[in-house]
CSV table of C-alpha atoms and ligand atoms in Angstrom, one decimal:
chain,number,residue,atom,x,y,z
A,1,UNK,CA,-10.3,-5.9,19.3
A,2,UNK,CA,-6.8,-7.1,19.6
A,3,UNK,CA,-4.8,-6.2,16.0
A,4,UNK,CA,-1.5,-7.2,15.1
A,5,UNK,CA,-0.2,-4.7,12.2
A,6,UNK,CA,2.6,-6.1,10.6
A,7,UNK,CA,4.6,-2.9,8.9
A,8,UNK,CA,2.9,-0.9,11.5
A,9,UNK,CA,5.3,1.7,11.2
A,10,UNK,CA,5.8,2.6,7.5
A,11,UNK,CA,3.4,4.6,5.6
A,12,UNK,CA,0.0,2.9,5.5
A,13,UNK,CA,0.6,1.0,8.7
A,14,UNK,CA,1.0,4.2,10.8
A,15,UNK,CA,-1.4,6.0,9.2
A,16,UNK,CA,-4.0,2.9,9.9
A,17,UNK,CA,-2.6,2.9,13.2
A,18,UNK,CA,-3.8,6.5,13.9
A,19,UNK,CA,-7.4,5.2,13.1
A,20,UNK,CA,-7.3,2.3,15.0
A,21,UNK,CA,-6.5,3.8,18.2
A,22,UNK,CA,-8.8,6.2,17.9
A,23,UNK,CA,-11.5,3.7,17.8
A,24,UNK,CA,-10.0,2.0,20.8
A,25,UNK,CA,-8.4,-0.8,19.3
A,26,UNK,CA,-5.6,-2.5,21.3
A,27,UNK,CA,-2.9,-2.3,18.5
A,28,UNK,CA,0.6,-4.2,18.8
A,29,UNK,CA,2.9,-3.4,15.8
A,30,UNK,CA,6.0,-5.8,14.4
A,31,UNK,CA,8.1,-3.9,12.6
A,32,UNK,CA,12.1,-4.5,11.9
A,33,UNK,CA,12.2,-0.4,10.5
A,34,UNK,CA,13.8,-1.3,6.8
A,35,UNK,CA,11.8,0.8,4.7
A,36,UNK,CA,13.0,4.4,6.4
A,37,UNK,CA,9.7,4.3,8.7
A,38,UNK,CA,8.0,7.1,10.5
A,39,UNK,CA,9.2,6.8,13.8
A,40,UNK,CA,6.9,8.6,15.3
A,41,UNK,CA,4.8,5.4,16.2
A,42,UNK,CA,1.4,6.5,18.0
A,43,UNK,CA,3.1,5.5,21.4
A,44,UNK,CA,-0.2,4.2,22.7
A,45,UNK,CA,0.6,1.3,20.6
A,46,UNK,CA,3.1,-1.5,21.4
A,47,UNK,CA,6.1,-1.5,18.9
A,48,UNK,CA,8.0,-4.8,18.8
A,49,UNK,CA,11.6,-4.7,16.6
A,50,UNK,CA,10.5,-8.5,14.9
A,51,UNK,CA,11.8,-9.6,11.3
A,52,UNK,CA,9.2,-11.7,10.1
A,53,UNK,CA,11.9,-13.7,8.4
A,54,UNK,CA,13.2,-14.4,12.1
A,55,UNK,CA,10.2,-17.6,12.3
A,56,UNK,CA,10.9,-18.9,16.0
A,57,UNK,CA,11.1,-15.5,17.0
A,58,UNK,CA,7.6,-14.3,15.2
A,59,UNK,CA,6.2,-17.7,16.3
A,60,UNK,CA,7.2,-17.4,20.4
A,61,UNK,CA,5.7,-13.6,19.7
A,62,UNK,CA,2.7,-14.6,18.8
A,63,UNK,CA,2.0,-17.7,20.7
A,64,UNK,CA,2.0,-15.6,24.1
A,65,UNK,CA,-1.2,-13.2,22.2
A,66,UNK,CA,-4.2,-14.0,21.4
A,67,UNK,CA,-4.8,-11.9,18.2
A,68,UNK,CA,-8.0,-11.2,16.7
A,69,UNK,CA,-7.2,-10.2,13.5
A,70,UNK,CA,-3.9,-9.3,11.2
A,71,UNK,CA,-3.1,-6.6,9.1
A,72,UNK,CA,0.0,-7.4,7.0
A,73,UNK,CA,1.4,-4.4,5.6
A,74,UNK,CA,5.2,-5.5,5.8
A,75,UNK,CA,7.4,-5.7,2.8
A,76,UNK,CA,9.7,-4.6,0.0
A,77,UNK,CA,7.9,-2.0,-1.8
A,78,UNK,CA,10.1,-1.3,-4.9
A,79,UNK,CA,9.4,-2.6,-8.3
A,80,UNK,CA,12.6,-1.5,-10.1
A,81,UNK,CA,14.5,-2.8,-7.2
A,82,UNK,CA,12.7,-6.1,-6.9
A,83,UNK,CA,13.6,-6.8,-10.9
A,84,UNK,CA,17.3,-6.2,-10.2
A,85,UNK,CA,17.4,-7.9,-7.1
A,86,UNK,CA,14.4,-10.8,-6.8
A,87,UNK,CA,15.8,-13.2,-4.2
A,88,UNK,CA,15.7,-9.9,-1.9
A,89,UNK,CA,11.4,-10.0,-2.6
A,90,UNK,CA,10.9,-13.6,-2.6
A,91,UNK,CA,12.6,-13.6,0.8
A,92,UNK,CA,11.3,-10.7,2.2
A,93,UNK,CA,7.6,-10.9,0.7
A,94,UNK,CA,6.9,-14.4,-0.4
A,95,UNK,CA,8.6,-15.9,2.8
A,96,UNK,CA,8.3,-13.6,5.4
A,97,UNK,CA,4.3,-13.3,4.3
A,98,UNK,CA,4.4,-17.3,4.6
A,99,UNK,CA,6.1,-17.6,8.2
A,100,UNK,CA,3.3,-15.2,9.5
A,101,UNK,CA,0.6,-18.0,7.7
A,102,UNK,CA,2.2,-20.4,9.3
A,103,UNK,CA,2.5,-18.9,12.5
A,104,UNK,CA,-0.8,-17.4,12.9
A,105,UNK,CA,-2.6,-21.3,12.2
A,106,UNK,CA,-0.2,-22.5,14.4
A,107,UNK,CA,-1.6,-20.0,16.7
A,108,UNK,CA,-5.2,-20.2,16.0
A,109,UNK,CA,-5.6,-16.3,14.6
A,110,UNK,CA,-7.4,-17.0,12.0
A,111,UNK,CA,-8.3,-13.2,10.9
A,112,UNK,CA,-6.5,-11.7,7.9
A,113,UNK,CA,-6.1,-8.5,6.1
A,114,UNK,CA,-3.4,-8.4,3.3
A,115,UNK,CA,-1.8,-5.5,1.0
A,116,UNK,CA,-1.8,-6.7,-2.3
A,117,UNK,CA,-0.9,-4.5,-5.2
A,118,UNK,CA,-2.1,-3.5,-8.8
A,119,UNK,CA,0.9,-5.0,-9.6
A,120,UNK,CA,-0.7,-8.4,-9.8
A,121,UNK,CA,-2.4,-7.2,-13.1
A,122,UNK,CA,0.8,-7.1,-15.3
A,123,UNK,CA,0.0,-4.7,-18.2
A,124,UNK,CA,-1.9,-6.8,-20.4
A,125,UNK,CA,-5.9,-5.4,-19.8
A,126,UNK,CA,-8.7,-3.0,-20.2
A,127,UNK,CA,-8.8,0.0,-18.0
A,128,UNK,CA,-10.7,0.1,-15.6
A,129,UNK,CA,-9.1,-3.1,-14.2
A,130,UNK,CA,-11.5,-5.3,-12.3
A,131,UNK,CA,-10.8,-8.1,-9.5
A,132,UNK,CA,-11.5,-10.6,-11.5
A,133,UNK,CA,-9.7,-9.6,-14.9
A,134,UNK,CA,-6.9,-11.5,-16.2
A,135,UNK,CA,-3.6,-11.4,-13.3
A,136,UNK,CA,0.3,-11.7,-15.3
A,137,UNK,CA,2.3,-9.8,-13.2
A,138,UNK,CA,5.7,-8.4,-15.1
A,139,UNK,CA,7.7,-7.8,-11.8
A,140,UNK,CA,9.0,-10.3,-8.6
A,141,UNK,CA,7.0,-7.5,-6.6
A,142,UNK,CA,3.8,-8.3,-8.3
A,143,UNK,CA,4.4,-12.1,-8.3
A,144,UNK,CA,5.2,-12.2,-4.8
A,145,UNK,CA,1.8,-10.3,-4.0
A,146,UNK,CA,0.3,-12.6,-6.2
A,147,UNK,CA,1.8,-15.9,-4.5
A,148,UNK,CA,0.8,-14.8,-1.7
A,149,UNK,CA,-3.1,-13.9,-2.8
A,150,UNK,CA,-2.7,-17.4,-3.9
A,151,UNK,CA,-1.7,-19.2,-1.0
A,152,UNK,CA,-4.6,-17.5,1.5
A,153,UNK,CA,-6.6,-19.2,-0.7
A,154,UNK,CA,-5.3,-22.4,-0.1
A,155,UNK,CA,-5.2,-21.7,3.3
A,156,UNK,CA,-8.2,-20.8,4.0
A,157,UNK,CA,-9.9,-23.9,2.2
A,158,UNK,CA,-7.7,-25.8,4.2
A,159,UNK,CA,-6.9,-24.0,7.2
A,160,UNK,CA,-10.1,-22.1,7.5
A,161,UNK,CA,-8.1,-18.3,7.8
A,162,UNK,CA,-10.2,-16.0,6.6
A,163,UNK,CA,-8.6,-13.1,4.8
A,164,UNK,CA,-9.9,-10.0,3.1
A,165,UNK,CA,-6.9,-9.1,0.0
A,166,UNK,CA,-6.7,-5.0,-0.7
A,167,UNK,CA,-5.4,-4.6,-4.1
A,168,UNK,CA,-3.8,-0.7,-3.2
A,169,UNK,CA,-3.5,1.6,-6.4
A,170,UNK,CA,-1.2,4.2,-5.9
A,171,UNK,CA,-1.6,5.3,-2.1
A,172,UNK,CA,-0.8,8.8,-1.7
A,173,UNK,CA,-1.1,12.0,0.4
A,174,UNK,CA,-1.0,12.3,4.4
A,175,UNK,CA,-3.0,13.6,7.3
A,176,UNK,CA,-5.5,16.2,7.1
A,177,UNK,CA,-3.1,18.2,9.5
A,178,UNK,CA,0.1,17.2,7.8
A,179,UNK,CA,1.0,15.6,11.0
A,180,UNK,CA,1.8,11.8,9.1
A,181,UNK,CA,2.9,11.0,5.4
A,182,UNK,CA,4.5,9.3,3.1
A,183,UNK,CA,8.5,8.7,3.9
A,184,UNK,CA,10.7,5.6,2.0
A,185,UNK,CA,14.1,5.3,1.3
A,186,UNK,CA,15.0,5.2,-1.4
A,187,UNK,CA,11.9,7.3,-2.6
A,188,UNK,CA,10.2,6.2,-5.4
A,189,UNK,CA,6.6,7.2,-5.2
A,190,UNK,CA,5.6,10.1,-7.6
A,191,UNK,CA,4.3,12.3,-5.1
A,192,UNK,CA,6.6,12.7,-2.6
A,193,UNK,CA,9.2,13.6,-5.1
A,194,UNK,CA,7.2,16.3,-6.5
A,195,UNK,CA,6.9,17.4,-3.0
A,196,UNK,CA,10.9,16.9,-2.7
A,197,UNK,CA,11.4,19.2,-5.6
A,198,UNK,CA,9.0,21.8,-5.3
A,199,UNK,CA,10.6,22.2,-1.5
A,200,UNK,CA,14.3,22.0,-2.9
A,201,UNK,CA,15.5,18.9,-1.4
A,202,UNK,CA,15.4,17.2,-4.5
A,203,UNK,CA,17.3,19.6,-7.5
A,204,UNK,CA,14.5,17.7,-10.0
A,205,UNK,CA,12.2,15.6,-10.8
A,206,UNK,CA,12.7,12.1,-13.1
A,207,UNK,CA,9.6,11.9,-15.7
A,208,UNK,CA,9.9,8.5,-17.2
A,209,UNK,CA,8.7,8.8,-20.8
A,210,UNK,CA,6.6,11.2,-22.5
A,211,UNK,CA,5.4,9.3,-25.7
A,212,UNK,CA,2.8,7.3,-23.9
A,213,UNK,CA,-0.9,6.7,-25.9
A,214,UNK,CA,-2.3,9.2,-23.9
A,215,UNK,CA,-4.0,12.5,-24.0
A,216,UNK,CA,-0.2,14.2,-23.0
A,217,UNK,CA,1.8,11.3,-23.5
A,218,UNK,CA,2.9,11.2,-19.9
A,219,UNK,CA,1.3,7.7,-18.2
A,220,UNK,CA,-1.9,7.9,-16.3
A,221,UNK,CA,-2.3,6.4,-13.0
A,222,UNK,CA,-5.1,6.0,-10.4
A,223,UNK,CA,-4.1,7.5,-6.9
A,224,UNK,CA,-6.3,7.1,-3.5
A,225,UNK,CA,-5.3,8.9,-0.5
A,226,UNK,CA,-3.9,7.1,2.2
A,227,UNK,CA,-7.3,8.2,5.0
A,228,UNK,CA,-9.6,6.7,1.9
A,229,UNK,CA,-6.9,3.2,2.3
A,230,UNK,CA,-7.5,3.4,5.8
A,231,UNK,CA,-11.3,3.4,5.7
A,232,UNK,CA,-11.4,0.6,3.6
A,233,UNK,CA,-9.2,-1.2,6.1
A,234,UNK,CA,-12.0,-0.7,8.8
A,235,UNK,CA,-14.6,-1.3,6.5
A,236,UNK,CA,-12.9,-4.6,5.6
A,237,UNK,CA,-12.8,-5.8,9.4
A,238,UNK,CA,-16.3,-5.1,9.9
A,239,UNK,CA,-17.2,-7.1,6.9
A,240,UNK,CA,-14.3,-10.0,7.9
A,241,UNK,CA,-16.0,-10.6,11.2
A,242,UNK,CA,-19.7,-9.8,10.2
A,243,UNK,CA,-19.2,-12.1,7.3
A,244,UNK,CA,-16.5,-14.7,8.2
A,245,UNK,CA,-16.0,-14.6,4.3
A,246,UNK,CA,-12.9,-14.3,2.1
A,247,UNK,CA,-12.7,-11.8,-0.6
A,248,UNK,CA,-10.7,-9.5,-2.9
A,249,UNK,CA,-11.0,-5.9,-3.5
A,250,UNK,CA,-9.3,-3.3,-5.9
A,251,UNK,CA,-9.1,0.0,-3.7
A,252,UNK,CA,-8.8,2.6,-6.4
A,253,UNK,CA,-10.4,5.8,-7.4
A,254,UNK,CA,-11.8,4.8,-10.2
A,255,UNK,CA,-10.2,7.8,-12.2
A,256,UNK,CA,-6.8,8.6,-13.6
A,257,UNK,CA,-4.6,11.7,-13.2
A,258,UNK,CA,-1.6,11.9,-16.4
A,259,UNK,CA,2.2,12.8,-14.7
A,260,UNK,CA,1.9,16.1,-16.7
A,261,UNK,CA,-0.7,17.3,-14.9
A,262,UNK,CA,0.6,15.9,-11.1
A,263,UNK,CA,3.7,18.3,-12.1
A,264,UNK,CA,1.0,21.3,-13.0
A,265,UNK,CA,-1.2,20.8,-10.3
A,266,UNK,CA,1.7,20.6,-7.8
A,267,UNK,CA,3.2,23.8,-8.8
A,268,UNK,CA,0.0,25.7,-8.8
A,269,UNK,CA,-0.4,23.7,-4.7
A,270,UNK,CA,3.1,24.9,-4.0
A,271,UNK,CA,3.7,28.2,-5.9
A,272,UNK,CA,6.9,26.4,-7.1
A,273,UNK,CA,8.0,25.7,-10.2
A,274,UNK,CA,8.5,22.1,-10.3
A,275,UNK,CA,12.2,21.5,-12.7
A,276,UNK,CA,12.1,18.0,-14.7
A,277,UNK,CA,14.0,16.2,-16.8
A,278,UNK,CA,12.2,13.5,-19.6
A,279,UNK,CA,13.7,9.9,-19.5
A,280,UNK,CA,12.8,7.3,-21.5
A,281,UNK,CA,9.7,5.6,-20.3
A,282,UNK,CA,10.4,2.3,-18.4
A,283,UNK,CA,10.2,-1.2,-19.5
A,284,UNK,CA,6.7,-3.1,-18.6
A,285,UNK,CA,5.4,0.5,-17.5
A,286,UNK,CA,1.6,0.4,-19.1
A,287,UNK,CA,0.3,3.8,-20.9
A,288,UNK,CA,-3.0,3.7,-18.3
A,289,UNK,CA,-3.9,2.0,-14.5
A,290,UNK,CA,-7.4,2.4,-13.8
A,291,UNK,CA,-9.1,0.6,-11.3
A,292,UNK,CA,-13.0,-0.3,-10.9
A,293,UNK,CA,-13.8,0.9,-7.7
A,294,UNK,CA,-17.5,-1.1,-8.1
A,295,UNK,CA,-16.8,-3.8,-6.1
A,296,UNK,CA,-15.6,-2.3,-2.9
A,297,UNK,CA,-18.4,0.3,-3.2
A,298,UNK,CA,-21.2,-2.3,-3.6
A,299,UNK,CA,-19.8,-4.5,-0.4
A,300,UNK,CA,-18.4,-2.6,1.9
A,301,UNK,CA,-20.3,0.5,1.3
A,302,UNK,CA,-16.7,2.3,0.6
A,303,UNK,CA,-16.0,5.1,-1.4
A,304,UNK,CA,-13.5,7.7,-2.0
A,305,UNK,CA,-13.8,10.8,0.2
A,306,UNK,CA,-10.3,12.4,0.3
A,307,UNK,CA,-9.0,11.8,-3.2
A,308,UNK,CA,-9.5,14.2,-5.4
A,309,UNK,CA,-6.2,15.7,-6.3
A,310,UNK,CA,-6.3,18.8,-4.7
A,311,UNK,CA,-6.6,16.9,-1.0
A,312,UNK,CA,-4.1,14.7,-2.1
A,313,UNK,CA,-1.3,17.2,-3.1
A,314,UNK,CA,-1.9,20.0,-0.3
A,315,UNK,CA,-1.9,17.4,2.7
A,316,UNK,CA,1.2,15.7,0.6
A,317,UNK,CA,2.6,19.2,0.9
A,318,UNK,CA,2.1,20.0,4.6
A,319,UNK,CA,3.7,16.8,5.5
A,320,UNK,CA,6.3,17.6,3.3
A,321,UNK,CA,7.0,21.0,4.6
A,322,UNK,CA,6.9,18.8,8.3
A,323,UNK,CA,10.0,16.7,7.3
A,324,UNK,CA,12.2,18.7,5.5
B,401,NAD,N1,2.2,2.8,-1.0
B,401,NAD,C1,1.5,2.3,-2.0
B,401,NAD,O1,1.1,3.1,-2.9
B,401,NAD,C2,1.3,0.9,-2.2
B,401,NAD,C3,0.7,0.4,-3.4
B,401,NAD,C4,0.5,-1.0,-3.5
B,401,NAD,C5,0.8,-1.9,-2.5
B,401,NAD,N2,1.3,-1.4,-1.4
B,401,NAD,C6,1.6,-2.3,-0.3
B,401,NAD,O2,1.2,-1.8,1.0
B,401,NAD,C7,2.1,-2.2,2.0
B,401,NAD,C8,2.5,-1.0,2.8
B,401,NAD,O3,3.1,0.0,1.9
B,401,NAD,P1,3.8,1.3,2.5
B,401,NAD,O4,3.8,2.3,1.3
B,401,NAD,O5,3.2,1.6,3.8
B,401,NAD,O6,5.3,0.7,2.7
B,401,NAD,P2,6.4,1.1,3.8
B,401,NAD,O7,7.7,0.7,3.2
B,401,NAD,O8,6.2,2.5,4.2
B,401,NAD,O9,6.0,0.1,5.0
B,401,NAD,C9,6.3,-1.3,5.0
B,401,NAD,C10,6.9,-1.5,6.4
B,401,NAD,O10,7.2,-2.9,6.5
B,401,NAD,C11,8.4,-3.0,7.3
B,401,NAD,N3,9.1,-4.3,6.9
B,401,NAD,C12,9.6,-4.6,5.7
B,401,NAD,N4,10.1,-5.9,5.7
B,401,NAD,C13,9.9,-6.3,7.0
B,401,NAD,C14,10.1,-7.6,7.7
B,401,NAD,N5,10.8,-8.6,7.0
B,401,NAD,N6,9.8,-7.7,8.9
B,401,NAD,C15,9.2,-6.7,9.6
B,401,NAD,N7,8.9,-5.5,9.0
B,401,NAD,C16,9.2,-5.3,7.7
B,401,NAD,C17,9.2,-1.8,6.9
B,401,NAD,O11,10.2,-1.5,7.9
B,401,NAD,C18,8.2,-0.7,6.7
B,401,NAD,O12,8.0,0.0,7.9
B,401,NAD,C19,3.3,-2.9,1.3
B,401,NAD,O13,3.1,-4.3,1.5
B,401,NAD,C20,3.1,-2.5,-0.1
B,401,NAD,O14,3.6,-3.5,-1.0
B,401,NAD,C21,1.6,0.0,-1.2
């Protein structure tokens, strides 16, 4: 099959990539490298320097392939940052994501898959979250996921695209080999700066808040490793073109790990001591992110293989240990 993957060279992208091209897939990747991205792009792939912003540029790019499917992983990925600086996400998520629409009707590819975020959610609900649970999104990084959720819709009423929306919790961990992992810039993602202080480039680690309601009072979060987000990528294209249906899935573990015990389990993974400092918690942050994992696991026969927490922070840690 012939796959555009649109961030195809940040985290998830390249470590989708990876799978892809092992099943033979002919991959092309658009990528404008914003986000500090792992430049070592499988070089079996084609890497094309395109900012989807750029729309006569994306359009003449994709008018000259005939696409099966996309996967849109591009984007500003940093909620703080996004509530300081919101034109930045409506422009580089709301319409960037829109050009590609655009562009791919325009084109006739009428495949989609699209990174959405838990973010939609907001923190008004009941753990574990389901699809269809209330969506009030706090952030302009959760609203623009969720204007975007919104407009496939529209679009494929009207249009006919067909798109399958992944709702990522928090995406963590790297190759089984340590060979590909998790790399932003600015970081932001818990893991990797565990990882960043346990090795020393990082003198300590930021805990936002420790008088959560919960069992420790640090806040509880669902994390799925980023080979368990890649299989439900290939499940979701097998299900897109077996199907030809639209739909929405949460990909989540279904279970919750408090920052407390990231910071203990990491230092027993690492045989370092892992140095913190408490901060106060941060605005809109919700005590508990659970997802229900149901749906996924009843329709595309997905479920978790690689995330218990042990997996997660040792392959976090090789990778780690890679790029230092
Ligand atoms: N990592 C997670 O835990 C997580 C959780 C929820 C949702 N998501 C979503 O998943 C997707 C991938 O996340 P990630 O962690 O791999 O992020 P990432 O930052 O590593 O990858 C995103 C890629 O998109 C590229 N990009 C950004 N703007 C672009 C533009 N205008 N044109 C072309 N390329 C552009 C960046 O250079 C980067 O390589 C994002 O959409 C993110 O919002 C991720």
């Amino acid at each position: 099959m012939k796959i555009l993957l649109t961030g195809g060279a940040g985290y998830i992208g390249s470590n989708t990539l990876n799978t892809l091209i092992n099943l033979n897939h002919d991959v092309e990747i658009i990528d404008n490298l914003s986000n500090n991205s792992n430049l070592n792009i499988n070089i079996k792939s084609k890497f094309n320097n395109i900012n989807l912003n750029d729309f006569d540029i994306l359009n003449n790019f994709l008018a000259n392939k005939k696409f099966d499917l996309v996967i849109h992983f591009a984007g500003s990925i940093n909620v703080s940052e996004s509530i300081e600086n919101p034109k930045k996400y409506y422009e580089n998520n709301y319409v960037a994501s829109l050009n590609l629409l655009n562009s791919m009707i325009g084109n006739n590819i009428k495949k989609l898959i699209f990174s959405s975020s838990a973010a939609v959610y907001g923190n008004d609900f009941k753990n574990p979250i389901k699809e269809s649970d209330f969506k009030k999104p706090i952030s302009p990084y959760g609203k623009t996921k969720l204007m975007i959720e919104e407009t496939l819709k529209d679009y494929d009423k009207s249009y006919d695209l067909k798109f399958i929306t992944l709702r990522f919790f928090n995406s963590c961990g790297a190759q089984l080999d340590g060979s590909l992992g998790e790399r932003h810039n600015p970081e932001t993602h818990i893991i990797p700066l565990l990882m960043q202080v346990a090795s020393g480039r990082l003198s300590k680690f930021n805990l936002f808040g420790n008088n959560y309601n919960t069992y420790d009072g640090t806040c509880i979060r669902d994390y799925v490793h980023v080979l368990d987000v890649v299989d439900a990528h290939i499940k979701s294209i097998d299900y897109l073109f077996k199907k030809n249906n639209s739909d929405i899935f949460n990909i989540g573990n279904n279970k919750g790990y408090s920052v407390n015990k990231l910071i203990l389990e990491t230092e027993k993974v690492t045989n370092k001591k892992i140095k913190y400092e408490v901060l106060e918690g941060r605005e809109g942050d919700p005590s508990i992110l659970i997802s229900d994992n149901s749906k996924i696991k009843n329709l595309l026969k997905w479920s978790p293989n690689y995330s218990d927490l042990k997996t997660i922070l040792k392959t976090a840690w090789l990778w780690e240990n890679k790029i230092k």
